[in-house]
Amino acid sequence: MVPPSAVAQGACGQRMRSGGGAMAAEAPLPPAARAPPGGAAGREATAAPGGGAARAEGTEGLFVVLGAGLTAASHPLLYVKLLIQVGHEPLPPTVGRNVLGRKVLYLPGFFTYARHIVEVDGKRGLFRGLTPRLISSTLSTITRGSVKKAFPLEDMEHVSNKDDVKTSLRKVVKETSHEMMMQCVSRLVSHPLHVISMRCMVQFVGREVKYSGVFSAIGRIFKEEGILGFFVGLVPHVLGDVLFLWCCNLLAHFINTYAVDDNFSQASVIRSYTKFVMGIAVSMLTYPFLLVGDLMAVNNCGLRAGLPPYAPAFASWIHCWRFLSAQGQLFRGSSLLFRRAPVPAACFPID
């Protein structure tokens, strides 16, 4: 226990060094000034150093719950998206008109496709494969938090327009490298459950029941494909994540540095939205990596959706990429609302 006189002397010495003068050194401190900040609450926080850790754990738990809720709410969207990615089109296209008035064929959008799933499997059918996806999402969130604690980013500072170009770029590179490490580790840990979730969902195509539960799926994959079966499609997913992080952060940095004028009254507002807009644009450019990774997760696994005529047995993810590129299908499934069927325009002349 440090004597109050020593605390007073230390505080006064600090004030003298900051320009308080000799009179400040001679003035005694009141009892309230010697107490920890926050009164009784401050004393309790000082006496209980684990309070901060408890709050951090509570925050992490809140993120896990929110992430699980968002995953569950968005699952029907991802389910329909995956069925479109593997090329399953159970409904015929309909004739519509584009903005120029030309007749075109439109494939069913998300709502029509989801209604078809409900007619076949009921409303619960929209949540096929949700359990392993929830586990995968939870593992990803927990892993990111654990890596962040184990490898904290020292002296983390937000990039300011007052920084010189070299200093701010160095901060962006440092922060992006840290984000990349967290994302790669979390992807590695959660990918096996992602593979199981994908395979559970595409069973809708052939009406199979091969993957009926998490534990039975783990045993089946290990028996048939070995440990590597849990990591099929991992490489394109990781490459897509890495490219997305670097392109998004660097583009946002260069736009904020060179394109946004500091004299503009709304410069700070524009800078706050730059990264968000860049994220949307870059996600479209890196979508082929997501598509190839998902197709590799279900390819040649004994399910109809991973076999001809939907797809050949790919030797590698590069083989899959080349196959889709040759057919002009690298962005298949990127749109869920206005999906044009790939047919010649001459088949539908203008009235």
mmCIF file of C-alpha atoms in Angstrom:
data_model
loop_
_atom_site.group_PDB
_atom_site.id
_atom_site.type_symbol
_atom_site.label_atom_id
_atom_site.label_comp_id
_atom_site.label_asym_id
_atom_site.label_seq_id
_atom_site.Cartn_x
_atom_site.Cartn_y
_atom_site.Cartn_z
ATOM 1 C CA MET A 1 0.000 0.000 0.000
ATOM 2 C CA VAL A 2 1.482 3.277 -1.138
ATOM 3 C CA PRO A 3 1.225 6.092 1.487
ATOM 4 C CA PRO A 4 -1.021 9.013 0.470
ATOM 5 C CA SER A 5 1.923 11.381 0.903
ATOM 6 C CA ALA A 6 3.892 9.490 -1.716
ATOM 7 C CA VAL A 7 0.922 9.600 -4.099
ATOM 8 C CA ALA A 8 0.601 13.329 -3.565
ATOM 9 C CA GLN A 9 4.311 13.906 -4.108
ATOM 10 C CA GLY A 10 4.285 11.845 -7.307
ATOM 11 C CA ALA A 11 1.232 13.649 -8.660
ATOM 12 C CA CYS A 12 2.669 17.054 -7.782
ATOM 13 C CA GLY A 13 5.995 16.201 -9.358
ATOM 14 C CA GLN A 14 4.162 15.287 -12.563
ATOM 15 C CA ARG A 15 2.261 18.571 -12.534
ATOM 16 C CA MET A 16 5.541 20.515 -12.026
ATOM 17 C CA ARG A 17 7.070 18.761 -15.031
ATOM 18 C CA SER A 18 4.084 19.798 -17.107
ATOM 19 C CA GLY A 19 4.467 23.473 -16.148
ATOM 20 C CA GLY A 20 2.458 23.693 -12.918
ATOM 21 C CA GLY A 21 5.139 25.697 -11.032
ATOM 22 C CA ALA A 22 6.440 25.578 -7.439
ATOM 23 C CA MET A 23 3.123 26.623 -5.866
ATOM 24 C CA ALA A 24 1.474 23.513 -7.281
ATOM 25 C CA ALA A 25 4.131 21.388 -5.619
ATOM 26 C CA GLU A 26 3.390 22.944 -2.201
ATOM 27 C CA ALA A 27 -0.431 22.662 -2.418
ATOM 28 C CA PRO A 28 -1.787 19.528 -0.717
ATOM 29 C CA LEU A 29 -4.152 17.326 -2.667
ATOM 30 C CA PRO A 30 -7.733 16.839 -1.402
ATOM 31 C CA PRO A 31 -8.821 13.316 -0.388
ATOM 32 C CA ALA A 32 -10.996 12.961 -3.495
ATOM 33 C CA ALA A 33 -7.989 13.538 -5.725
ATOM 34 C CA ARG A 34 -6.086 10.774 -3.965
ATOM 35 C CA ALA A 35 -8.944 8.310 -4.540
ATOM 36 C CA PRO A 36 -9.056 6.198 -7.692
ATOM 37 C CA PRO A 37 -11.095 7.728 -10.541
ATOM 38 C CA GLY A 38 -14.777 6.930 -10.367
ATOM 39 C CA GLY A 39 -15.097 6.878 -6.558
ATOM 40 C CA ALA A 40 -16.304 3.574 -5.179
ATOM 41 C CA ALA A 41 -16.645 2.088 -8.645
ATOM 42 C CA GLY A 42 -13.060 2.973 -9.393
ATOM 43 C CA ARG A 43 -11.889 1.392 -6.140
ATOM 44 C CA GLU A 44 -13.800 -1.773 -6.986
ATOM 45 C CA ALA A 45 -12.295 -1.857 -10.470
ATOM 46 C CA THR A 46 -8.839 -1.343 -9.009
ATOM 47 C CA ALA A 47 -9.378 -4.040 -6.421
ATOM 48 C CA ALA A 48 -10.727 -6.467 -9.014
ATOM 49 C CA PRO A 49 -8.320 -6.548 -11.959
ATOM 50 C CA GLY A 50 -10.328 -9.362 -13.559
ATOM 51 C CA GLY A 51 -13.264 -7.050 -14.287
ATOM 52 C CA GLY A 52 -11.842 -6.013 -17.640
ATOM 53 C CA ALA A 53 -11.311 -9.619 -18.672
ATOM 54 C CA ALA A 54 -14.887 -10.453 -17.684
ATOM 55 C CA ARG A 55 -16.220 -7.591 -19.777
ATOM 56 C CA ALA A 56 -14.079 -8.723 -22.719
ATOM 57 C CA GLU A 57 -15.450 -12.249 -22.444
ATOM 58 C CA GLY A 58 -18.972 -10.869 -22.265
ATOM 59 C CA THR A 59 -18.372 -8.817 -25.397
ATOM 60 C CA GLU A 60 -16.967 -11.839 -27.223
ATOM 61 C CA GLY A 61 -19.993 -13.876 -26.172
ATOM 62 C CA LEU A 62 -22.278 -11.150 -27.479
ATOM 63 C CA PHE A 63 -20.481 -11.242 -30.846
ATOM 64 C CA VAL A 64 -20.918 -15.028 -30.987
ATOM 65 C CA VAL A 65 -24.665 -14.744 -30.312
ATOM 66 C CA LEU A 66 -25.144 -11.933 -32.822
ATOM 67 C CA GLY A 67 -23.105 -13.815 -35.414
ATOM 68 C CA ALA A 68 -25.176 -16.961 -34.900
ATOM 69 C CA GLY A 69 -28.398 -14.982 -35.266
ATOM 70 C CA LEU A 70 -27.218 -13.348 -38.475
ATOM 71 C CA THR A 71 -26.070 -16.709 -39.829
ATOM 72 C CA ALA A 72 -29.464 -18.281 -39.145
ATOM 73 C CA ALA A 73 -31.361 -15.352 -40.658
ATOM 74 C CA SER A 74 -29.273 -15.358 -43.851
ATOM 75 C CA HIS A 75 -29.188 -19.151 -44.278
ATOM 76 C CA PRO A 76 -32.064 -19.418 -46.797
ATOM 77 C CA LEU A 77 -30.273 -16.853 -48.964
ATOM 78 C CA LEU A 78 -27.021 -18.823 -48.907
ATOM 79 C CA TYR A 79 -28.920 -22.086 -49.465
ATOM 80 C CA VAL A 80 -30.531 -20.839 -52.669
ATOM 81 C CA LYS A 81 -27.242 -19.293 -53.751
ATOM 82 C CA LEU A 82 -25.412 -22.616 -53.365
ATOM 83 C CA LEU A 83 -28.007 -24.532 -55.387
ATOM 84 C CA ILE A 84 -27.633 -21.976 -58.168
ATOM 85 C CA GLN A 85 -23.848 -22.220 -57.935
ATOM 86 C CA VAL A 86 -23.876 -25.973 -58.535
ATOM 87 C CA GLY A 87 -26.138 -25.415 -61.554
ATOM 88 C CA HIS A 88 -29.393 -26.831 -60.208
ATOM 89 C CA GLU A 89 -32.277 -25.164 -62.065
ATOM 90 C CA PRO A 90 -35.490 -27.073 -61.263
ATOM 91 C CA LEU A 91 -37.816 -24.366 -62.603
ATOM 92 C CA PRO A 92 -38.168 -23.249 -66.240
ATOM 93 C CA PRO A 93 -37.204 -19.711 -67.217
ATOM 94 C CA THR A 94 -39.839 -17.107 -67.930
ATOM 95 C CA VAL A 95 -40.017 -14.544 -70.710
ATOM 96 C CA GLY A 96 -39.508 -10.943 -69.677
ATOM 97 C CA ARG A 97 -38.240 -7.660 -71.045
ATOM 98 C CA ASN A 98 -35.055 -5.798 -70.292
ATOM 99 C CA VAL A 99 -34.696 -2.037 -69.937
ATOM 100 C CA LEU A 100 -34.487 -1.677 -73.723
ATOM 101 C CA GLY A 101 -37.761 -3.510 -74.236
ATOM 102 C CA ARG A 102 -36.181 -6.642 -75.709
ATOM 103 C CA LYS A 103 -37.592 -10.022 -74.820
ATOM 104 C CA VAL A 104 -35.227 -12.108 -72.725
ATOM 105 C CA LEU A 105 -35.424 -15.271 -70.656
ATOM 106 C CA TYR A 106 -35.168 -14.845 -66.893
ATOM 107 C CA LEU A 107 -34.321 -17.699 -64.561
ATOM 108 C CA PRO A 108 -36.259 -17.842 -61.272
ATOM 109 C CA GLY A 109 -35.003 -15.431 -58.628
ATOM 110 C CA PHE A 110 -34.475 -15.993 -54.939
ATOM 111 C CA PHE A 111 -38.120 -15.749 -53.854
ATOM 112 C CA THR A 112 -39.401 -18.103 -56.566
ATOM 113 C CA TYR A 113 -36.598 -20.572 -55.864
ATOM 114 C CA ALA A 114 -37.215 -20.422 -52.095
ATOM 115 C CA ARG A 115 -40.937 -21.020 -52.646
ATOM 116 C CA HIS A 116 -40.074 -24.138 -54.655
ATOM 117 C CA ILE A 117 -37.923 -25.440 -51.783
ATOM 118 C CA VAL A 118 -40.803 -24.871 -49.364
ATOM 119 C CA GLU A 119 -43.162 -26.797 -51.675
ATOM 120 C CA VAL A 120 -40.756 -29.753 -51.736
ATOM 121 C CA ASP A 121 -39.363 -29.816 -48.182
ATOM 122 C CA GLY A 122 -41.600 -27.460 -46.221
ATOM 123 C CA LYS A 123 -40.468 -24.320 -44.424
ATOM 124 C CA ARG A 124 -37.897 -26.249 -42.404
ATOM 125 C CA GLY A 125 -36.296 -27.227 -45.684
ATOM 126 C CA LEU A 126 -34.977 -23.685 -46.066
ATOM 127 C CA PHE A 127 -32.675 -24.366 -43.110
ATOM 128 C CA ARG A 128 -31.096 -27.576 -44.358
ATOM 129 C CA GLY A 129 -27.425 -27.623 -43.301
ATOM 130 C CA LEU A 130 -27.865 -24.833 -40.752
ATOM 131 C CA THR A 131 -26.406 -26.706 -37.758
ATOM 132 C CA PRO A 132 -22.894 -27.241 -39.175
ATOM 133 C CA ARG A 133 -22.928 -23.704 -40.548
ATOM 134 C CA LEU A 134 -23.740 -22.313 -37.109
ATOM 135 C CA ILE A 135 -20.879 -24.310 -35.615
ATOM 136 C CA SER A 136 -18.571 -23.093 -38.371
ATOM 137 C CA SER A 137 -19.574 -19.460 -37.769
ATOM 138 C CA THR A 138 -19.093 -19.821 -34.006
ATOM 139 C CA LEU A 139 -15.667 -21.417 -34.433
ATOM 140 C CA SER A 140 -14.658 -18.620 -36.794
ATOM 141 C CA THR A 141 -15.709 -15.884 -34.343
ATOM 142 C CA ILE A 142 -14.026 -17.531 -31.348
ATOM 143 C CA THR A 143 -10.845 -18.222 -33.316
ATOM 144 C CA ARG A 144 -10.566 -14.623 -34.492
ATOM 145 C CA GLY A 145 -10.940 -13.403 -30.935
ATOM 146 C CA SER A 146 -8.358 -15.882 -29.637
ATOM 147 C CA VAL A 147 -5.824 -14.969 -32.322
ATOM 148 C CA LYS A 148 -6.384 -11.276 -31.620
ATOM 149 C CA LYS A 149 -5.616 -11.854 -27.938
ATOM 150 C CA ALA A 150 -2.611 -14.076 -28.610
ATOM 151 C CA PHE A 151 -1.111 -11.715 -31.192
ATOM 152 C CA PRO A 152 -2.261 -8.195 -30.309
ATOM 153 C CA LEU A 153 -1.504 -5.435 -32.752
ATOM 154 C CA GLU A 154 0.830 -3.193 -30.764
ATOM 155 C CA ASP A 155 0.251 0.549 -30.830
ATOM 156 C CA MET A 156 -2.718 0.223 -33.136
ATOM 157 C CA GLU A 157 -3.689 3.617 -34.486
ATOM 158 C CA HIS A 158 -6.270 4.656 -37.010
ATOM 159 C CA VAL A 159 -4.958 6.195 -40.193
ATOM 160 C CA SER A 160 -5.386 9.960 -40.134
ATOM 161 C CA ASN A 161 -5.245 12.428 -42.967
ATOM 162 C CA LYS A 162 -2.617 14.263 -40.928
ATOM 163 C CA ASP A 163 -0.192 11.354 -41.311
ATOM 164 C CA ASP A 164 2.328 11.546 -44.095
ATOM 165 C CA VAL A 165 1.888 9.081 -46.966
ATOM 166 C CA LYS A 166 4.641 6.676 -45.892
ATOM 167 C CA THR A 167 3.499 6.567 -42.275
ATOM 168 C CA SER A 168 -0.176 6.028 -43.111
ATOM 169 C CA LEU A 169 0.636 3.353 -45.715
ATOM 170 C CA ARG A 170 2.802 1.557 -43.185
ATOM 171 C CA LYS A 171 -0.126 1.536 -40.732
ATOM 172 C CA VAL A 172 -2.483 0.158 -43.388
ATOM 173 C CA VAL A 173 -0.033 -2.628 -44.293
ATOM 174 C CA LYS A 174 0.452 -3.515 -40.629
ATOM 175 C CA GLU A 175 -3.253 -3.621 -39.841
ATOM 176 C CA THR A 176 -4.096 -5.540 -43.017
ATOM 177 C CA SER A 177 -1.408 -8.121 -42.276
ATOM 178 C CA HIS A 178 -2.904 -8.605 -38.831
ATOM 179 C CA GLU A 179 -6.418 -8.977 -40.272
ATOM 180 C CA MET A 180 -5.106 -11.448 -42.854
ATOM 181 C CA MET A 181 -3.541 -13.636 -40.163
ATOM 182 C CA MET A 182 -6.785 -13.722 -38.158
ATOM 183 C CA GLN A 183 -8.872 -14.474 -41.235
ATOM 184 C CA CYS A 184 -6.604 -17.282 -42.479
ATOM 185 C CA VAL A 185 -6.495 -19.020 -39.095
ATOM 186 C CA SER A 186 -10.257 -18.732 -38.584
ATOM 187 C CA ARG A 187 -10.885 -20.032 -42.105
ATOM 188 C CA LEU A 188 -8.601 -23.014 -41.481
ATOM 189 C CA VAL A 189 -10.379 -23.911 -38.236
ATOM 190 C CA SER A 190 -13.938 -23.468 -39.498
ATOM 191 C CA HIS A 191 -13.562 -24.919 -43.008
ATOM 192 C CA PRO A 192 -14.290 -28.587 -42.129
ATOM 193 C CA LEU A 193 -17.738 -27.598 -40.832
ATOM 194 C CA HIS A 194 -18.210 -25.409 -43.903
ATOM 195 C CA VAL A 195 -17.625 -28.449 -46.123
ATOM 196 C CA ILE A 196 -20.184 -30.473 -44.160
ATOM 197 C CA SER A 197 -22.727 -27.667 -44.392
ATOM 198 C CA MET A 198 -22.280 -27.359 -48.154
ATOM 199 C CA ARG A 199 -22.757 -31.092 -48.670
ATOM 200 C CA CYS A 200 -25.833 -31.208 -46.457
ATOM 201 C CA MET A 201 -27.445 -28.460 -48.521
ATOM 202 C CA VAL A 202 -26.722 -29.853 -51.996
ATOM 203 C CA GLN A 203 -28.396 -33.137 -51.040
ATOM 204 C CA PHE A 204 -31.564 -31.345 -52.097
ATOM 205 C CA VAL A 205 -30.545 -31.900 -55.730
ATOM 206 C CA GLY A 206 -30.508 -35.710 -55.627
ATOM 207 C CA ARG A 207 -32.736 -36.157 -52.548
ATOM 208 C CA GLU A 208 -29.883 -37.989 -50.767
ATOM 209 C CA VAL A 209 -29.488 -38.514 -47.036
ATOM 210 C CA LYS A 210 -25.788 -39.367 -47.037
ATOM 211 C CA TYR A 211 -24.873 -36.510 -44.689
ATOM 212 C CA SER A 212 -27.612 -36.524 -42.061
ATOM 213 C CA GLY A 213 -25.758 -35.219 -39.001
ATOM 214 C CA VAL A 214 -22.562 -33.446 -38.005
ATOM 215 C CA PHE A 215 -20.867 -36.390 -36.285
ATOM 216 C CA SER A 216 -21.937 -38.972 -38.853
ATOM 217 C CA ALA A 217 -20.734 -36.638 -41.620
ATOM 218 C CA ILE A 218 -17.356 -36.250 -39.930
ATOM 219 C CA GLY A 219 -16.963 -40.027 -39.722
ATOM 220 C CA ARG A 220 -18.050 -40.564 -43.332
ATOM 221 C CA ILE A 221 -15.727 -37.926 -44.772
ATOM 222 C CA PHE A 222 -12.780 -39.224 -42.760
ATOM 223 C CA LYS A 223 -13.496 -42.803 -43.854
ATOM 224 C CA GLU A 224 -13.950 -42.034 -47.555
ATOM 225 C CA GLU A 225 -11.541 -39.132 -48.162
ATOM 226 C CA GLY A 226 -9.205 -38.994 -45.181
ATOM 227 C CA ILE A 227 -8.199 -35.844 -43.337
ATOM 228 C CA LEU A 228 -7.771 -33.911 -46.595
ATOM 229 C CA GLY A 229 -11.464 -34.351 -47.311
ATOM 230 C CA PHE A 230 -12.237 -31.739 -44.669
ATOM 231 C CA PHE A 231 -10.160 -29.127 -46.475
ATOM 232 C CA VAL A 232 -11.276 -29.428 -50.099
ATOM 233 C CA GLY A 233 -11.841 -25.955 -51.502
ATOM 234 C CA LEU A 234 -9.792 -24.306 -48.757
ATOM 235 C CA VAL A 235 -7.131 -22.814 -51.051
ATOM 236 C CA PRO A 236 -9.469 -20.727 -53.282
ATOM 237 C CA HIS A 237 -11.366 -19.532 -50.216
ATOM 238 C CA VAL A 238 -8.152 -18.374 -48.502
ATOM 239 C CA LEU A 239 -6.874 -16.732 -51.687
ATOM 240 C CA GLY A 240 -10.177 -14.912 -52.087
ATOM 241 C CA ASP A 241 -10.088 -13.721 -48.471
ATOM 242 C CA VAL A 242 -6.505 -12.468 -48.770
ATOM 243 C CA LEU A 243 -7.117 -10.668 -52.070
ATOM 244 C CA PHE A 244 -10.285 -9.100 -50.692
ATOM 245 C CA LEU A 245 -8.548 -7.736 -47.588
ATOM 246 C CA TRP A 246 -5.546 -6.284 -49.391
ATOM 247 C CA CYS A 247 -7.443 -4.833 -52.350
ATOM 248 C CA CYS A 248 -10.184 -3.343 -50.177
ATOM 249 C CA ASN A 249 -7.861 -1.760 -47.607
ATOM 250 C CA LEU A 250 -5.266 -0.478 -50.075
ATOM 251 C CA LEU A 251 -7.828 0.937 -52.504
ATOM 252 C CA ALA A 252 -9.655 2.683 -49.664
ATOM 253 C CA HIS A 253 -6.344 4.099 -48.397
ATOM 254 C CA PHE A 254 -5.249 5.457 -51.784
ATOM 255 C CA ILE A 255 -8.673 6.954 -52.509
ATOM 256 C CA ASN A 256 -8.802 8.649 -49.111
ATOM 257 C CA THR A 257 -5.240 9.906 -49.520
ATOM 258 C CA TYR A 258 -5.183 11.115 -53.121
ATOM 259 C CA ALA A 259 -8.798 11.462 -54.322
ATOM 260 C CA VAL A 260 -10.533 13.080 -51.318
ATOM 261 C CA ASP A 261 -9.612 16.714 -50.850
ATOM 262 C CA ASP A 262 -9.122 17.823 -47.232
ATOM 263 C CA ASN A 263 -10.628 21.211 -48.085
ATOM 264 C CA PHE A 264 -13.938 19.587 -48.945
ATOM 265 C CA SER A 265 -16.461 20.068 -46.125
ATOM 266 C CA GLN A 266 -17.711 16.452 -46.252
ATOM 267 C CA ALA A 267 -14.269 14.840 -46.581
ATOM 268 C CA SER A 268 -14.499 12.982 -43.271
ATOM 269 C CA VAL A 269 -17.933 11.591 -44.173
ATOM 270 C CA ILE A 270 -16.715 10.385 -47.560
ATOM 271 C CA ARG A 271 -13.673 8.728 -45.986
ATOM 272 C CA SER A 272 -15.868 6.857 -43.525
ATOM 273 C CA TYR A 273 -17.811 5.225 -46.378
ATOM 274 C CA THR A 274 -14.913 4.559 -48.748
ATOM 275 C CA LYS A 275 -13.963 1.191 -47.266
ATOM 276 C CA PHE A 276 -17.584 0.027 -47.278
ATOM 277 C CA VAL A 277 -18.032 0.883 -50.957
ATOM 278 C CA MET A 278 -14.694 -0.686 -51.847
ATOM 279 C CA GLY A 279 -15.755 -3.837 -50.015
ATOM 280 C CA ILE A 280 -18.816 -4.201 -52.237
ATOM 281 C CA ALA A 281 -16.799 -3.639 -55.421
ATOM 282 C CA VAL A 282 -13.921 -5.940 -54.466
ATOM 283 C CA SER A 283 -16.281 -8.709 -53.326
ATOM 284 C CA MET A 284 -17.606 -8.894 -56.883
ATOM 285 C CA LEU A 285 -14.092 -9.202 -58.277
ATOM 286 C CA THR A 286 -13.141 -11.975 -55.853
ATOM 287 C CA TYR A 287 -16.451 -13.853 -56.233
ATOM 288 C CA PRO A 288 -14.970 -16.519 -58.575
ATOM 289 C CA PHE A 289 -12.745 -17.713 -55.708
ATOM 290 C CA LEU A 290 -15.837 -18.185 -53.528
ATOM 291 C CA LEU A 291 -17.637 -20.042 -56.321
ATOM 292 C CA VAL A 292 -14.718 -22.371 -57.049
ATOM 293 C CA GLY A 293 -14.185 -23.071 -53.343
ATOM 294 C CA ASP A 294 -17.844 -24.014 -52.828
ATOM 295 C CA LEU A 295 -17.923 -26.226 -55.928
ATOM 296 C CA MET A 296 -14.772 -28.043 -54.844
ATOM 297 C CA ALA A 297 -16.331 -28.697 -51.427
ATOM 298 C CA VAL A 298 -19.100 -30.790 -53.023
ATOM 299 C CA ASN A 299 -17.299 -32.121 -56.101
ATOM 300 C CA ASN A 300 -16.970 -35.897 -56.538
ATOM 301 C CA CYS A 301 -18.169 -36.654 -53.005
ATOM 302 C CA GLY A 302 -20.825 -39.168 -54.001
ATOM 303 C CA LEU A 303 -23.653 -36.646 -54.278
ATOM 304 C CA ARG A 304 -25.493 -35.969 -57.515
ATOM 305 C CA ALA A 305 -24.747 -32.232 -57.368
ATOM 306 C CA GLY A 306 -21.009 -32.970 -57.540
ATOM 307 C CA LEU A 307 -21.140 -35.382 -60.464
ATOM 308 C CA PRO A 308 -21.956 -35.103 -64.195
ATOM 309 C CA PRO A 309 -24.021 -33.569 -65.721
ATOM 310 C CA TYR A 310 -23.668 -30.843 -63.084
ATOM 311 C CA ALA A 311 -19.874 -30.919 -63.076
ATOM 312 C CA PRO A 312 -17.028 -33.246 -64.006
ATOM 313 C CA ALA A 313 -14.725 -34.671 -61.371
ATOM 314 C CA PHE A 314 -12.191 -31.874 -61.018
ATOM 315 C CA ALA A 315 -8.552 -32.776 -60.425
ATOM 316 C CA SER A 316 -7.862 -29.465 -58.663
ATOM 317 C CA TRP A 317 -9.401 -26.091 -58.030
ATOM 318 C CA ILE A 318 -7.474 -24.703 -61.023
ATOM 319 C CA HIS A 319 -9.159 -27.320 -63.226
ATOM 320 C CA CYS A 320 -12.514 -26.158 -61.848
ATOM 321 C CA TRP A 321 -11.625 -22.508 -62.528
ATOM 322 C CA ARG A 322 -10.662 -23.261 -66.136
ATOM 323 C CA PHE A 323 -13.827 -25.273 -66.703
ATOM 324 C CA LEU A 324 -16.067 -22.456 -65.458
ATOM 325 C CA SER A 325 -14.064 -19.840 -67.343
ATOM 326 C CA ALA A 326 -14.428 -21.743 -70.621
ATOM 327 C CA GLN A 327 -18.196 -21.780 -70.136
ATOM 328 C CA GLY A 328 -18.393 -18.160 -69.017
ATOM 329 C CA GLN A 329 -19.765 -19.238 -65.641
ATOM 330 C CA LEU A 330 -17.248 -17.748 -63.202
ATOM 331 C CA PHE A 331 -19.936 -15.469 -61.775
ATOM 332 C CA ARG A 332 -22.724 -18.037 -61.612
ATOM 333 C CA GLY A 333 -24.855 -17.375 -58.556
ATOM 334 C CA SER A 334 -23.551 -13.858 -57.950
ATOM 335 C CA SER A 335 -27.013 -12.438 -58.660
ATOM 336 C CA LEU A 336 -30.153 -13.793 -57.008
ATOM 337 C CA LEU A 337 -32.823 -11.466 -58.388
ATOM 338 C CA PHE A 338 -32.472 -10.718 -62.103
ATOM 339 C CA ARG A 339 -30.906 -13.826 -63.605
ATOM 340 C CA ARG A 340 -30.814 -13.930 -67.389
ATOM 341 C CA ALA A 341 -30.747 -17.322 -69.037
ATOM 342 C CA PRO A 342 -27.732 -17.793 -71.341
ATOM 343 C CA VAL A 343 -29.600 -18.051 -74.670
ATOM 344 C CA PRO A 344 -29.111 -16.247 -77.989
ATOM 345 C CA ALA A 345 -31.065 -13.016 -78.285
ATOM 346 C CA ALA A 346 -32.185 -14.036 -81.799
ATOM 347 C CA CYS A 347 -34.562 -16.569 -80.264
ATOM 348 C CA PHE A 348 -36.731 -13.720 -78.971
ATOM 349 C CA PRO A 349 -37.291 -11.073 -81.655
ATOM 350 C CA ILE A 350 -38.744 -7.702 -80.780
ATOM 351 C CA ASP A 351 -42.468 -7.385 -81.375
#
